[in-house]
């Protein structure tokens, strides 16, 4: 596998990618199987925005993930190595040949149930191989997959199905999660009551739960596969045909359906996987992210499979049966590359070293981090206790919208610094802007992180609303893609992400829109209004602090708080549960009615000394009341 092998080579490749980006990326794209070569490498403008890579090219990404490897003699290699929730349950090893067969077979099931090229298919599944099979089966027939994280509940699921007008949902009877069984089908049933676009639900039997199957609408996966052949020609797709939609939170209550295209996404995920992790043939790669997030799409499914790797998929959680589970799985499957999130590292660190000591961890070669800034403390713990000071750590910075890693060390090649994502990968042109949008040149500067040139896996649109894509990413600073993150470039030119500068919070690595959480809280019948902000949290990175106004004199505050948490869990999912709830009489608002979150943020951070100017508030006295009751 071709990849960068030294820092000198990184420097020359980087320069080449900036001086002649079209030449650089067309060389990368040559490696794949194309049904027809592209006519033009790149067309772009950031004002519309309108970006097209490899125009005129025709391909199917699954031929590159699967068929290509069968032809090159990798058929017997394990593609997906599945570790179940329960350590005693049976492991599954699915070879490239078997995966190819299962994908083709399920692709035929989708067709049999009415799916056509361009249709949107919702996938709401546990972390089992069938999730990857369903994803790839969609790609096989040119249907657009929209995977919804299994931790989201019925309203979030329904909103996302409605937004994309999905016609089919692929799900399971349930999921195992530690000691709990999650009743996925029940959640789907509730969601589908308000989703008339769904004609079929295909249900995989996994936990053997007692579920309702609705006549005409619901069919069993295991029944359907009996009716179809295991051969399915890959649909011919244009380079720019959408491959998938993945929802991400924004500053309004409505999640954005980030749309990725076929060829560009393929080229970027393959390139970054190989180079960042320095993957060697035969190694076991484990990304702990759920396929419901972009990390799972790009580095559990597409990136590794494009590179013919063995990708480990784990259904369980890090703390079941105990907090040594990750380390036990690493030894059990001789994992070589381990990719996880800082929040997981911090929570396992807090459990103590007794859970790490029983394990050798000697198969590990590279460690990765993703999803939020990794604090130095957690970085050192990871380096010392898991990597035993011999595994390079790649702190990979990117976003749902970028599709692939943007700023990151190359494992073992780039000299790292704890807390720094280091340097941009080839093809990535970051700039730091001041608040007026002026580029800050040189080193030792801090500003808003933007990109001034497209890369192949850049977001193409937000589903059904192109204006929103423009507004959210391309309008703040004209001519640039704006990440929403603050960033520092130190004296040595190393990049360090300082965190979000907008109304979204990173809670345990999950991006949540404050407005989305507020909407969920407001579903409680006694709540008239709420305002949500983040506060620094030792394990989660950021916690959720909710200020709520109740419309009657509830004496039982504790019960009310519990009910609010239940409401949020029901409408959004447990990941959005507030950590702190303060019941208030009023919220600090400007005369035009806008909530001044700056003040609430300070209160939540317990920084009461300097609340800034409160004179423009409609009623400055509410601030005193909120301060007095701060948690
Ligand atoms: C946001 C994107 C990256 C895929 C998973 C999350 C934050 C992500 C890092 C990192 C500092 C990071 C940023 C970014 N972020 N990786 N290595 N260092 N911050 O994707 O849910 O779209 O979130 O996660 O704030 O904008 P996402």
XYZ file of C-alpha atoms and ligand atoms in Angstrom:
658
model
C 0.000 0.000 0.000
C 1.426 3.341 -1.059
C 1.894 5.834 1.709
C 4.081 8.607 3.082
C 7.030 7.136 4.970
C 9.012 10.088 6.278
C 8.493 13.662 7.425
C 10.542 14.923 4.468
C 8.173 13.092 2.175
C 5.202 14.600 4.005
C 6.657 18.054 3.383
C 7.156 17.473 -0.327
C 3.747 15.815 -0.741
C 2.120 18.665 1.134
C 3.770 21.220 -1.101
C 2.775 19.315 -4.200
C -0.831 19.091 -2.973
C -0.964 22.869 -2.595
C 0.928 23.824 -5.747
C -0.826 21.336 -8.014
C -3.898 20.034 -6.164
C -5.533 18.617 -9.269
C -2.468 16.629 -10.205
C -2.026 15.476 -6.622
C -5.595 14.214 -6.186
C -5.882 12.666 -9.614
C -2.820 10.570 -8.783
C -4.552 9.360 -5.629
C -7.730 8.617 -7.559
C -5.871 6.515 -10.160
C -5.600 3.726 -7.589
C -9.299 2.889 -7.671
C -11.551 0.892 -9.935
C -13.537 3.248 -12.170
C -16.248 2.232 -14.559
C -15.270 5.370 -16.453
C -12.432 7.806 -15.731
C -13.282 11.402 -14.842
C -13.089 14.254 -17.348
C -12.231 17.046 -14.938
C -10.564 16.817 -11.536
C -12.038 19.872 -9.840
C -14.567 22.652 -10.274
C -15.328 24.854 -7.325
C -16.574 28.024 -5.819
C -17.212 28.636 -2.140
C -19.881 31.305 -2.678
C -22.698 29.021 -3.804
C -21.054 26.710 -2.533
C -20.539 24.397 -5.473
C -17.723 21.858 -5.384
C -17.303 18.995 -7.820
C -14.504 16.454 -7.821
C -13.719 13.942 -10.568
C -16.605 15.082 -12.763
C -17.672 12.701 -15.465
C -16.246 9.744 -13.540
C -18.399 6.661 -13.039
C -17.904 4.128 -10.274
C -19.408 2.242 -7.393
C -17.694 2.583 -4.025
C -18.543 -1.006 -3.029
C -16.544 -2.347 -5.967
C -13.603 -0.576 -4.404
C -14.399 -1.799 -0.888
C -15.145 -5.392 -1.884
C -14.886 -6.733 -5.465
C -11.441 -5.211 -5.974
C -10.056 -7.113 -2.974
C -11.529 -10.417 -4.111
C -9.720 -9.969 -7.408
C -6.425 -9.241 -5.694
C -6.608 -12.422 -3.616
C -7.855 -10.993 -0.327
C -11.101 -12.941 -0.320
C -10.206 -15.057 2.700
C -8.985 -12.157 4.821
C -11.238 -10.988 7.633
C -12.928 -7.719 6.740
C -15.106 -7.315 9.820
C -14.105 -8.811 13.124
C -17.070 -8.519 15.459
C -16.824 -8.575 19.234
C -20.196 -8.932 20.968
C -21.437 -7.045 24.000
C -21.037 -10.068 26.227
C -17.420 -11.266 26.456
C -18.560 -14.889 26.457
C -20.811 -14.597 23.406
C -19.544 -15.719 20.044
C -17.149 -13.627 17.991
C -17.951 -13.264 14.271
C -15.304 -13.087 11.576
C -16.556 -12.026 8.179
C -14.122 -12.360 5.314
C -14.074 -10.072 2.296
C -15.648 -12.844 0.265
C -18.448 -13.337 2.775
C -19.007 -9.629 3.172
C -19.282 -9.258 -0.586
C -21.881 -11.993 -0.669
C -23.915 -10.595 2.239
C -23.851 -7.095 0.803
C -25.038 -8.296 -2.605
C -27.734 -10.402 -1.007
C -29.039 -7.587 1.162
C -28.838 -5.202 -1.788
C -31.294 -7.534 -3.513
C -33.506 -7.491 -0.416
C -33.596 -3.711 -0.604
C -34.567 -3.875 -4.274
C -37.199 -6.489 -3.548
C -38.688 -4.071 -1.055
C -38.901 -1.307 -3.598
C -35.600 0.532 -3.148
C -34.223 2.365 -6.155
C -31.148 4.436 -6.943
C -31.429 7.824 -5.235
C -33.953 6.696 -2.586
C -33.126 7.539 0.996
C -32.874 4.598 3.372
C -32.720 5.040 7.104
C -30.548 2.629 9.066
C -31.193 2.394 12.810
C -29.264 -0.606 14.006
C -27.124 -1.976 16.806
C -23.354 -2.231 16.304
C -23.486 -5.557 14.499
C -22.036 -6.569 11.119
C -25.487 -6.224 9.537
C -25.208 -2.484 10.111
C -22.160 -2.336 7.832
C -23.849 -4.759 5.431
C -26.919 -2.514 5.215
C -24.753 0.573 4.622
C -22.808 -1.092 1.826
C -25.944 -2.638 0.323
C -27.403 0.850 -0.053
C -24.219 1.991 -1.761
C -24.324 -1.084 -3.994
C -27.690 -0.081 -5.480
C -27.092 3.667 -5.359
C -29.566 4.355 -2.556
C -28.537 7.089 -0.131
C -28.048 5.815 3.406
C -28.911 7.851 6.439
C -27.625 6.094 9.537
C -29.173 7.272 12.791
C -27.214 6.610 15.962
C -28.955 3.882 17.996
C -28.769 6.085 21.100
C -31.189 8.617 19.625
C -34.797 8.155 20.583
C -38.064 8.275 18.685
C -38.431 12.006 18.080
C -34.848 12.469 16.866
C -35.279 9.412 14.670
C -38.601 10.642 13.281
C -37.274 14.156 12.578
C -34.383 12.717 10.597
C -36.534 10.251 8.657
C -38.961 13.039 7.761
C -36.242 15.468 6.759
C -34.836 13.027 4.194
C -38.181 11.487 3.180
C -36.794 8.015 3.706
C -38.831 5.197 2.196
C -37.327 2.230 4.017
C -35.965 1.799 7.511
C -33.549 -1.009 8.307
C -33.537 -1.881 11.985
C -33.318 -4.717 14.510
C -35.485 -6.037 17.303
C -33.016 -4.557 19.751
C -29.460 -4.063 20.919
C -27.401 -5.298 23.837
C -25.715 -2.544 25.784
C -23.860 -3.623 28.887
C -26.459 -5.153 31.205
C -29.330 -3.526 29.315
C -31.375 -4.547 26.321
C -32.382 -1.620 24.145
C -35.767 -2.063 22.485
C -34.945 -0.517 19.114
C -38.041 -1.748 17.312
C -40.363 -0.160 19.871
C -38.667 3.179 19.258
C -39.001 2.698 15.497
C -42.710 1.875 15.853
C -43.293 5.074 17.773
C -41.327 7.115 15.229
C -43.082 5.580 12.235
C -46.440 6.764 13.511
C -45.383 10.199 12.323
C -43.342 9.113 9.284
C -45.724 8.362 6.413
C -42.893 8.266 3.863
C -41.718 4.900 5.211
C -43.192 2.032 3.247
C -41.107 -0.819 4.650
C -39.217 -1.698 7.806
C -36.703 -4.511 7.444
C -35.992 -6.016 10.855
C -32.949 -8.037 11.834
C -33.461 -10.477 14.702
C -30.676 -9.890 17.175
C -31.808 -9.959 20.807
C -34.886 -12.161 20.299
C -37.160 -9.597 21.854
C -40.885 -9.900 21.706
C -41.815 -7.239 19.166
C -44.742 -6.173 17.045
C -44.475 -6.709 13.309
C -46.905 -4.553 11.420
C -48.570 -6.306 8.517
C -47.483 -5.169 5.052
C -44.951 -2.732 6.475
C -42.582 -4.875 8.556
C -40.550 -7.775 7.192
C -37.836 -9.928 8.723
C -34.300 -9.749 7.378
C -33.870 -13.542 7.750
C -37.041 -14.223 5.747
C -36.267 -11.766 2.994
C -32.800 -13.090 2.200
C -34.338 -16.459 1.349
C -36.066 -14.937 -1.648
C -33.084 -13.321 -3.338
C -29.876 -14.232 -5.085
C -26.451 -13.369 -3.749
C -25.373 -11.703 -6.932
C -25.945 -8.042 -7.442
C -24.277 -5.932 -10.057
C -22.972 -2.666 -8.637
C -25.039 0.298 -9.802
C -23.136 2.811 -11.919
C -22.828 6.056 -9.992
C -21.538 9.461 -11.032
C -18.645 10.799 -8.988
C -20.863 13.509 -7.564
C -23.896 11.331 -6.808
C -24.659 11.517 -3.085
C -23.396 8.528 -1.136
C -24.998 9.294 2.210
C -26.647 11.770 4.514
C -25.483 12.074 8.091
C -27.190 14.396 10.523
C -25.245 16.737 12.732
C -26.388 19.329 15.224
C -26.318 22.996 14.418
C -27.177 26.232 16.102
C -30.894 25.930 15.314
C -33.080 23.178 16.757
C -33.212 21.310 13.465
C -30.325 18.957 12.710
C -28.529 19.364 9.409
C -28.360 16.494 6.932
C -24.752 16.642 5.784
C -24.501 15.210 2.262
C -21.347 13.468 1.064
C -20.639 12.518 -2.519
C -19.309 9.228 -3.854
C -15.879 9.667 -5.438
C -14.487 12.472 -3.322
C -15.454 10.763 -0.089
C -13.872 7.534 -1.289
C -10.588 9.174 -2.225
C -10.288 11.134 1.036
C -11.204 8.346 3.459
C -8.858 5.904 1.767
C -5.968 8.371 1.647
C -6.308 9.520 5.245
C -6.771 6.017 6.652
C -3.588 4.741 5.031
C -1.441 7.705 5.853
C -2.605 8.818 9.282
C -2.657 5.358 10.854
C 0.164 4.018 8.659
C -1.837 0.867 8.195
C 0.103 -2.294 7.287
C -1.539 -5.211 5.493
C -2.874 -7.787 7.911
C -3.159 -5.490 10.913
C -6.284 -5.289 13.088
C -7.714 -1.788 13.278
C -10.226 -0.880 15.962
C -12.269 2.286 15.867
C -14.551 2.387 18.914
C -16.959 4.933 17.434
C -20.511 3.967 16.560
C -21.336 3.763 12.851
C -24.042 6.310 13.680
C -21.344 8.995 13.709
C -19.024 10.115 10.921
C -16.034 8.475 12.620
C -17.765 5.117 12.256
C -18.671 5.792 8.619
C -15.174 6.827 7.613
C -12.913 4.725 9.855
C -14.927 1.671 10.772
C -16.590 1.026 7.430
C -15.345 2.874 4.351
C -11.699 3.807 5.047
C -10.590 0.392 6.337
C -12.547 -1.566 3.729
C -11.216 0.583 0.895
C -7.725 -0.270 2.126
C -8.519 -3.977 2.498
C -8.011 -3.824 6.268
C -9.465 -5.881 9.095
C -11.861 -3.631 10.968
C -12.955 -4.554 14.471
C -16.524 -3.725 15.402
C -17.642 -3.838 19.033
C -21.235 -3.937 20.176
C -20.651 -3.285 23.861
C -19.581 -0.474 26.130
C -16.195 0.270 27.764
C -17.400 -0.520 31.280
C -19.093 -3.897 30.873
C -18.481 -6.326 32.472
C -15.890 -3.984 33.937
C -13.741 -0.998 33.014
C -11.066 -3.267 31.558
C -13.206 -4.307 28.603
C -11.366 -2.261 25.933
C -8.001 -3.565 27.083
C -9.278 -7.137 27.242
C -10.583 -6.880 23.659
C -7.239 -5.464 22.484
C -5.407 -8.504 23.889
C -8.061 -10.963 22.737
C -7.943 -9.842 19.103
C -4.356 -8.584 19.019
C -5.449 -5.130 17.983
C -2.663 -3.132 16.341
C -4.293 0.251 15.941
C -6.769 1.604 18.467
C -8.816 4.736 17.768
C -11.042 6.206 20.470
C -12.329 9.439 22.036
C -10.841 11.548 24.840
C -14.024 11.220 26.879
C -13.617 7.421 26.922
C -9.974 7.783 27.906
C -10.847 10.148 30.768
C -13.634 7.969 32.104
C -11.426 4.871 32.058
C -8.580 6.785 33.642
C -10.944 7.706 36.470
C -11.638 4.011 37.134
C -8.012 3.400 38.070
C -5.110 1.352 36.756
C -6.281 -1.930 38.275
C -8.435 -2.369 35.200
C -5.476 -1.941 32.860
C -2.822 -3.980 34.671
C -4.084 -7.487 33.810
C -3.538 -6.842 30.103
C -0.386 -6.947 28.015
C -1.435 -4.533 25.271
C 1.696 -5.567 23.411
C -0.024 -5.901 20.030
C -0.672 -2.155 19.943
C 1.374 -0.099 17.513
C -0.597 3.121 17.052
C -3.145 4.983 19.201
C -5.644 7.526 17.953
C -7.865 10.189 19.458
C -10.843 11.946 17.914
C -13.902 14.038 18.612
C -12.746 16.783 20.955
C -9.548 18.344 22.191
C -7.528 15.853 24.226
C -6.277 17.437 27.424
C -2.636 16.877 28.319
C -3.478 14.823 31.385
C -5.521 12.297 29.395
C -2.925 12.307 26.609
C -0.186 11.288 29.062
C -2.318 8.640 30.722
C -3.110 7.138 27.302
C 0.513 7.327 26.232
C 1.969 5.879 29.446
C -0.553 3.215 30.367
C -2.023 2.059 27.093
C 0.719 2.835 24.591
C 3.464 2.099 27.174
C 5.365 5.017 25.708
C 6.037 3.143 22.514
C 2.927 3.850 20.412
C 2.619 7.155 18.599
C -0.655 8.961 19.330
C -2.480 10.545 16.419
C -4.772 13.345 17.601
C -7.015 13.559 14.543
C -9.019 16.730 14.002
C -11.946 16.758 11.584
C -15.744 17.042 11.379
C -18.850 15.359 10.012
C -18.737 17.978 7.261
C -15.140 17.296 6.280
C -15.787 13.562 5.846
C -12.185 12.678 6.584
C -9.313 13.663 8.880
C -7.985 17.175 8.159
C -5.308 18.033 10.714
C -3.358 15.202 12.290
C 0.033 13.682 12.818
C 1.061 10.775 10.593
C 1.687 7.931 13.041
C 5.350 7.628 13.922
C 6.314 10.232 11.328
C 5.142 13.566 12.700
C 6.706 14.653 15.971
C 3.729 15.098 18.289
C 2.952 17.510 21.114
C 0.237 16.609 23.634
C -2.947 18.547 22.896
C -1.946 19.436 19.353
C -3.443 17.978 16.183
C -0.098 19.087 14.668
C -0.189 19.776 10.899
C -2.674 19.751 8.009
C -2.706 16.633 5.882
C -1.782 16.989 2.210
C -4.552 18.782 0.338
C -5.760 20.667 3.416
C -5.260 24.443 3.495
C -6.181 25.816 6.919
C -6.173 29.512 7.715
C -6.841 31.366 10.946
C -9.012 34.454 10.662
C -9.611 37.266 13.098
C -13.199 38.285 13.862
C -13.241 40.612 10.858
C -12.203 37.787 8.574
C -8.612 38.895 8.056
C -6.099 36.070 7.664
C -3.603 35.850 10.496
C -0.265 34.990 8.994
C 2.805 33.541 10.612
C 3.093 31.523 13.788
C 2.034 32.286 17.338
C -1.507 33.342 16.333
C -5.000 32.360 17.388
C -8.273 32.749 15.500
C -11.191 31.078 13.798
C -10.248 28.000 11.850
C -11.249 28.051 8.175
C -10.172 26.322 4.974
C -9.510 28.242 1.820
C -9.446 25.429 -0.705
C -11.652 22.348 -1.180
C -10.609 18.770 -0.443
C -12.327 15.763 -2.055
C -14.632 14.834 0.860
C -15.915 18.331 1.625
C -19.671 18.599 2.436
C -21.666 19.145 -0.779
C -24.942 20.373 0.666
C -27.322 20.034 3.576
C -30.111 17.761 2.452
C -33.114 19.592 1.072
C -31.814 23.030 1.993
C -28.721 24.234 0.189
C -29.104 27.717 1.620
C -28.541 26.316 5.088
C -25.236 24.773 3.998
C -24.124 28.118 2.639
C -25.303 29.965 5.718
C -23.715 27.568 8.208
C -20.294 27.086 6.621
C -19.618 29.506 3.778
C -21.299 32.782 4.688
C -19.557 33.829 7.907
C -16.304 34.495 6.070
C -16.721 35.001 2.341
C -14.585 32.682 0.268
C -13.807 30.328 3.139
C -15.261 27.200 4.719
C -15.695 28.020 8.429
C -15.342 25.129 10.901
C -16.984 26.770 13.922
C -13.817 26.026 15.909
C -11.261 28.277 17.495
C -7.640 27.346 16.865
C -4.131 28.329 17.743
C -0.993 28.011 15.598
C 1.948 27.968 17.967
C 5.510 29.221 17.510
C 6.454 26.002 15.722
C 3.459 26.079 13.392
C 1.592 23.317 15.273
C -2.211 23.537 15.287
C -4.178 23.255 18.510
C -7.968 23.266 18.460
C -9.316 25.393 21.296
C -13.000 24.430 20.962
C -16.317 25.551 19.531
C -17.073 29.216 19.077
C -20.790 28.739 18.299
C -23.992 27.480 19.955
C -23.165 23.811 19.899
C -21.544 21.852 22.705
C -19.366 18.783 22.601
C -20.699 16.458 25.279
C -18.688 13.244 25.575
C -17.535 13.894 22.042
C -21.105 14.214 20.728
C -22.049 17.456 19.102
C -25.329 18.778 20.486
C -27.149 21.929 19.478
C -28.242 23.856 22.547
C -31.493 24.706 20.732
C -32.173 21.037 20.085
C -31.820 20.209 23.785
C -34.022 23.183 24.696
C -36.731 21.927 22.341
C -36.634 18.542 24.060
C -36.842 20.128 27.543
C -39.747 22.296 26.424
C -41.735 19.156 25.621
C -42.299 18.855 29.380
C -45.813 20.215 29.987
C -44.772 22.410 32.926
C -41.831 24.080 31.232
C -42.439 27.335 29.412
C -38.951 28.199 28.390
C -35.407 26.991 28.791
C -31.861 27.972 27.941
C -29.039 25.485 27.667
C -25.311 26.186 27.859
C -22.184 24.113 28.348
C -19.919 24.015 31.383
C -16.500 22.340 31.689
C -16.851 18.740 32.876
C -13.965 16.499 33.998
C -15.016 13.390 32.112
C -17.389 14.568 29.397
C -15.309 17.558 28.352
C -18.474 19.644 28.457
C -21.608 19.090 30.490
C -25.121 20.433 29.887
C -26.469 23.148 32.179
C -30.159 23.914 31.696
C -31.921 26.998 33.038
C -35.661 26.370 32.989
C -38.782 28.375 33.663
C -41.698 26.433 35.107
C -45.224 27.782 34.562
C -46.653 26.722 37.894
C -45.418 26.629 41.448
C -44.117 23.080 41.597
C -43.008 22.412 45.141
C -41.361 19.096 44.280
C -38.313 20.435 42.466
C -36.451 17.142 42.554
C -39.322 15.332 40.869
C -39.601 18.048 38.277
C -35.896 17.732 37.484
C -36.218 13.985 37.160
C -39.159 14.410 34.814
C -37.205 16.860 32.694
C -34.401 14.333 32.351
C -36.915 11.654 31.365
C -38.456 13.989 28.808
C -35.094 14.734 27.201
C -34.218 11.039 27.149
C -37.535 10.223 25.527
C -37.429 12.921 22.880
C -33.732 13.076 22.090
C -31.864 10.280 23.781
C -29.778 9.800 26.901
C -26.751 11.576 25.412
C -28.596 14.904 25.750
C -29.572 14.580 29.417
C -28.806 17.795 31.325
C -26.184 17.412 34.059
C -27.494 20.399 35.965
C -30.955 21.914 35.956
C -31.664 25.229 37.601
C -35.236 26.392 37.931
C -35.422 30.135 37.399
C -38.124 32.795 37.254
C -36.722 34.567 34.230
C -33.913 34.413 31.672
C -31.550 37.269 30.858
C -32.924 38.744 27.651
C -32.132 41.747 25.571
C -34.911 44.205 24.812
C -35.380 42.442 21.495
C -36.017 39.174 23.327
C -32.730 37.418 22.603
C -31.373 35.267 25.428
C -27.915 36.464 26.470
C -26.152 33.155 26.638
C -22.827 34.810 27.368
C -24.118 35.590 30.858
C -25.559 32.124 31.388
C -22.299 30.563 30.245
C -20.370 32.554 32.844
C -22.801 31.491 35.559
C -22.597 27.853 34.471
C -18.817 28.060 34.538
C -19.065 29.549 38.010
C -17.283 32.684 36.883
C -19.554 35.160 38.625
C -17.130 38.008 39.022
C -17.161 39.260 35.485
C -20.519 38.958 33.812
C -19.829 41.835 31.450
C -22.299 44.510 30.540
C -25.814 43.647 31.737
C -27.266 47.102 31.207
C -28.830 46.219 27.863
C -30.981 43.587 29.534
C -34.720 43.944 29.661
C -34.680 43.101 33.369
C -31.190 43.040 34.923
C -32.592 41.768 38.237
C -33.093 38.253 36.840
C -29.326 37.908 36.725
C -29.100 38.374 40.501
C -31.735 35.726 41.069
C -29.977 33.263 38.746
C -26.608 33.949 40.356
C -28.044 33.321 43.805
C -29.461 29.963 42.764
C -26.477 28.792 40.683
C -25.556 25.125 41.061
C -16.135 18.815 16.060
C -16.721 17.954 14.986
C -14.162 14.317 13.980
C -15.182 13.295 13.823
C -15.999 13.093 15.050
C -16.722 14.318 15.495
C -14.342 18.668 17.570
C -13.101 16.721 16.571
C -11.117 16.996 17.396
C -9.754 16.978 17.820
C -10.161 18.975 18.969
C -11.935 18.048 17.836
C -14.321 20.016 16.881
C -15.068 19.745 15.587
N -13.161 17.847 17.311
N -11.873 16.202 16.620
N -8.915 16.009 17.455
N -9.331 17.997 18.596
N -11.452 19.043 18.626
O -17.390 14.928 14.436
O -19.488 15.463 15.640
O -18.912 16.582 13.441
O -17.690 17.134 15.567
O -15.483 17.990 17.036
O -15.020 20.926 17.679
O -15.632 20.892 14.998
P -18.448 16.025 14.739
